[in-house]
PDB file of C-alpha atoms in Angstrom:
ATOM      1  CA  MET A 777      98.888 -21.398  16.376  1.00 63.00           C
ATOM      2  CA  LYS A 778      95.878 -23.136  17.823  1.00 79.00           C
ATOM      3  CA  ASN A 779      92.342 -21.926  17.253  1.00 88.00           C
ATOM      4  CA  VAL A 780      93.323 -19.354  14.656  1.00 91.00           C
ATOM      5  CA  TYR A 781      91.601 -19.536  11.284  1.00 93.00           C
ATOM      6  CA  ALA A 782      92.232 -17.528   8.148  1.00 95.00           C
ATOM      7  CA  ILE A 783      89.155 -16.952   6.002  1.00 97.00           C
ATOM      8  CA  GLY A 784      89.619 -15.423   2.565  1.00 96.00           C
ATOM      9  CA  PHE A 785      87.036 -13.462   0.628  1.00 95.00           C
ATOM     10  CA  GLY A 786      86.791 -12.812  -3.076  1.00 95.00           C
ATOM     11  CA  THR A 787      84.469 -11.743  -5.859  1.00 96.00           C
ATOM     12  CA  TYR A 788      84.149 -12.113  -9.598  1.00 97.00           C
ATOM     13  CA  GLU A 789      82.894  -8.533 -10.148  1.00 97.00           C
ATOM     14  CA  GLY A 790      80.903  -5.746  -8.544  1.00 97.00           C
ATOM     15  CA  SER A 791      81.758  -2.815  -6.311  1.00 97.00           C
ATOM     16  CA  VAL A 792      83.577  -2.251  -3.013  1.00 95.00           C
ATOM     17  CA  ILE A 793      84.321   0.538  -0.552  1.00 94.00           C
ATOM     18  CA  ALA A 794      88.050   1.365  -0.534  1.00 93.00           C
ATOM     19  CA  ALA A 795      90.443   4.296  -0.720  1.00 93.00           C
ATOM     20  CA  GLU A 796      93.161   5.304  -3.157  1.00 91.00           C
ATOM     21  CA  LYS A 797      95.709   5.499  -0.319  1.00 92.00           C
ATOM     22  CA  TRP A 798      95.867   5.094   3.462  1.00 93.00           C
ATOM     23  CA  GLY A 799      94.083   7.966   5.197  1.00 93.00           C
ATOM     24  CA  ASP A 800      92.025   8.978   2.162  1.00 94.00           C
ATOM     25  CA  PRO A 801      88.231   8.935   2.395  1.00 92.00           C
ATOM     26  CA  ALA A 802      86.556   5.689   1.387  1.00 90.00           C
ATOM     27  CA  GLN A 803      84.744   5.663  -1.922  1.00 92.00           C
ATOM     28  CA  ASN A 804      82.619   3.313  -3.965  1.00 94.00           C
ATOM     29  CA  MET A 805      84.839   1.589  -6.550  1.00 94.00           C
ATOM     30  CA  LEU A 806      83.909  -0.729  -9.383  1.00 96.00           C
ATOM     31  CA  VAL A 807      85.560  -4.154  -9.435  1.00 96.00           C
ATOM     32  CA  PRO A 808      85.954  -5.422 -13.004  1.00 95.00           C
ATOM     33  CA  LYS A 809      85.445  -9.048 -13.979  1.00 96.00           C
ATOM     34  CA  ALA A 810      88.214 -11.250 -12.609  1.00 95.00           C
ATOM     35  CA  ARG A 811      91.222 -11.973 -14.774  1.00 94.00           C
ATOM     36  CA  SER A 812      90.962 -15.152 -16.841  1.00 94.00           C
ATOM     37  CA  GLY A 813      92.584 -18.098 -15.064  1.00 95.00           C
ATOM     38  CA  SER A 814      92.462 -16.461 -11.619  1.00 96.00           C
ATOM     39  CA  TRP A 815      90.916 -18.078  -8.532  1.00 97.00           C
ATOM     40  CA  GLU A 816      87.894 -15.752  -8.716  1.00 97.00           C
ATOM     41  CA  HIS A 817      87.462 -16.434 -12.436  1.00 97.00           C
ATOM     42  CA  GLU A 818      87.616 -20.206 -11.879  1.00 96.00           C
ATOM     43  CA  LEU A 819      85.023 -20.039  -9.084  1.00 96.00           C
ATOM     44  CA  HIS A 820      82.688 -17.942 -11.241  1.00 97.00           C
ATOM     45  CA  PHE A 821      82.874 -20.386 -14.133  1.00 95.00           C
ATOM     46  CA  ALA A 822      82.321 -23.343 -11.806  1.00 95.00           C
ATOM     47  CA  GLY A 823      78.845 -21.812 -11.447  1.00 92.00           C
ATOM     48  CA  PRO A 824      77.929 -18.113 -11.143  1.00 84.00           C
ATOM     49  CA  PHE A 825      76.681 -18.265  -7.556  1.00 91.00           C
ATOM     50  CA  ASN A 826      78.104 -17.657  -4.080  1.00 96.00           C
ATOM     51  CA  LYS A 827      80.346 -20.352  -2.587  1.00 96.00           C
ATOM     52  CA  PHE A 828      81.862 -21.302   0.773  1.00 97.00           C
ATOM     53  CA  ILE A 829      84.832 -23.671   0.705  1.00 96.00           C
ATOM     54  CA  MET A 830      86.384 -25.251   3.804  1.00 96.00           C
ATOM     55  CA  PHE A 831      89.896 -26.533   3.136  1.00 96.00           C
ATOM     56  CA  ASN A 832      90.651 -29.730   5.047  1.00 93.00           C
ATOM     57  CA  GLU A 833      92.565 -33.006   4.814  1.00 91.00           C
ATOM     58  CA  ASP A 834      89.860 -34.556   2.621  1.00 93.00           C
ATOM     59  CA  ASN A 835      90.022 -31.906  -0.128  1.00 93.00           C
ATOM     60  CA  HIS A 836      93.458 -30.275   0.350  1.00 88.00           C
ATOM     61  CA  GLN A 837      94.954 -32.122  -2.635  1.00 89.00           C
ATOM     62  CA  PHE A 838      92.425 -30.493  -5.003  1.00 91.00           C
ATOM     63  CA  PHE A 839      93.605 -26.975  -4.119  1.00 92.00           C
ATOM     64  CA  THR A 840      97.418 -27.222  -4.297  1.00 92.00           C
ATOM     65  CA  LYS A 841      97.927 -25.476  -7.648  1.00 94.00           C
ATOM     66  CA  GLN A 842      99.384 -21.965  -7.470  1.00 97.00           C
ATOM     67  CA  ILE A 843      96.845 -19.530  -8.890  1.00 97.00           C
ATOM     68  CA  GLY A 844      96.368 -15.753  -9.028  1.00 95.00           C
ATOM     69  CA  HIS A 845      94.126 -14.453  -6.229  1.00 95.00           C
ATOM     70  CA  ARG A 846      92.797 -10.888  -6.454  1.00 94.00           C
ATOM     71  CA  ALA A 847      93.942  -8.634  -3.595  1.00 91.00           C
ATOM     72  CA  ILE A 848      91.410  -5.991  -2.599  1.00 91.00           C
ATOM     73  CA  GLY A 849      91.844  -4.281   0.746  1.00 87.00           C
ATOM     74  CA  VAL A 850      91.492  -0.890   2.380  1.00 89.00           C
ATOM     75  CA  VAL A 851      93.485   0.487  -0.566  1.00 91.00           C
ATOM     76  CA  TYR A 852      92.461  -0.567  -4.076  1.00 90.00           C
ATOM     77  CA  HIS A 853      93.250   0.726  -7.558  1.00 88.00           C
ATOM     78  CA  ASN A 854      90.762  -0.706 -10.036  1.00 86.00           C
ATOM     79  CA  GLN A 855      92.392   1.250 -12.866  1.00 86.00           C
ATOM     80  CA  PHE A 856      95.521  -0.918 -12.417  1.00 84.00           C
ATOM     81  CA  GLU A 857      93.616  -4.216 -12.245  1.00 82.00           C
ATOM     82  CA  HIS A 858      95.164  -5.386 -15.520  1.00 77.00           C
ATOM     83  CA  LEU A 859      98.703  -4.746 -14.190  1.00 79.00           C
ATOM     84  CA  GLY A 860      98.522  -6.387 -10.811  1.00 77.00           C
ATOM     85  CA  ASN A 861      96.217  -6.861  -7.839  1.00 87.00           C
ATOM     86  CA  TYR A 862      96.724 -10.632  -8.143  1.00 93.00           C
ATOM     87  CA  VAL A 863      98.812 -12.520  -5.590  1.00 93.00           C
ATOM     88  CA  PRO A 864     100.197 -15.966  -6.539  1.00 95.00           C
ATOM     89  CA  SER A 865      98.537 -18.269  -3.994  1.00 96.00           C
ATOM     90  CA  ILE A 866      98.063 -21.898  -3.071  1.00 96.00           C
ATOM     91  CA  MET A 867      94.586 -21.449  -1.661  1.00 96.00           C
ATOM     92  CA  SER A 868      94.528 -24.458   0.694  1.00 95.00           C
ATOM     93  CA  GLU A 869      97.781 -23.221   2.260  1.00 94.00           C
ATOM     94  CA  ARG A 870      96.806 -19.540   2.381  1.00 95.00           C
ATOM     95  CA  TYR A 871      93.395 -19.994   4.025  1.00 96.00           C
ATOM     96  CA  ASN A 872      91.398 -22.425   6.137  1.00 95.00           C
ATOM     97  CA  ALA A 873      88.222 -21.392   4.296  1.00 97.00           C
ATOM     98  CA  PHE A 874      87.177 -19.137   1.437  1.00 97.00           C
ATOM     99  CA  VAL A 875      83.973 -17.174   0.814  1.00 98.00           C
ATOM    100  CA  HIS A 876      83.255 -16.311  -2.821  1.00 97.00           C
ATOM    101  CA  VAL A 877      80.568 -13.706  -3.478  1.00 96.00           C
ATOM    102  CA  ASP A 878      80.080 -13.835  -7.222  1.00 97.00           C
ATOM    103  CA  GLN A 879      78.820 -10.261  -7.559  1.00 97.00           C
ATOM    104  CA  THR A 880      79.442  -7.756  -4.758  1.00 96.00           C
ATOM    105  CA  ASN A 881      77.771  -4.493  -3.888  1.00 96.00           C
ATOM    106  CA  ALA A 882      79.715  -1.894  -1.920  1.00 94.00           C
ATOM    107  CA  LEU A 883      78.690  -1.625   1.716  1.00 88.00           C
ATOM    108  CA  HIS A 884      77.644   1.674   3.229  1.00 82.00           C
ATOM    109  CA  PRO A 885      79.846   2.591   6.213  1.00 74.00           C
ATOM    110  CA  LEU A 886      78.119   2.908   9.582  1.00 77.00           C
ATOM    111  CA  THR A 887      78.155   6.443  10.952  1.00 68.00           C
TER     112      THR A 887
END
C-alpha cells in the first residue's frame, strides 16, 4: 500500500491506561521493567533516554534479528508480564518507524 506507515511505540517501564478485558473501564497499570533481551530492554541499555528510529534502506540490515517486542494495547495484564506479552518481531519489517519512551506515565483520558 502506498502512503501507509506503521509506527510502533514501546517503553522500558512506567505506567499506562488499559483495561483487563474489552469493555472494562480503563485503569492505571504499572508496566514493569522490560524483559532482558527484548527490544525495549535493548533500547534502554543503549542509553536510558527517549528514541525515535526510522527504518529505511540505509539501516534495515541492522534491525533484521528476530527479537521479543512487548505488546501493550487496550487490554493489558501486567501480572502476566513474565509469561507473555512479548511478540517475536523483526522490527524493520514490522514497522516503518519506532518511538521508544524510556519511562512512561499513564495518560489521563479526556472527558
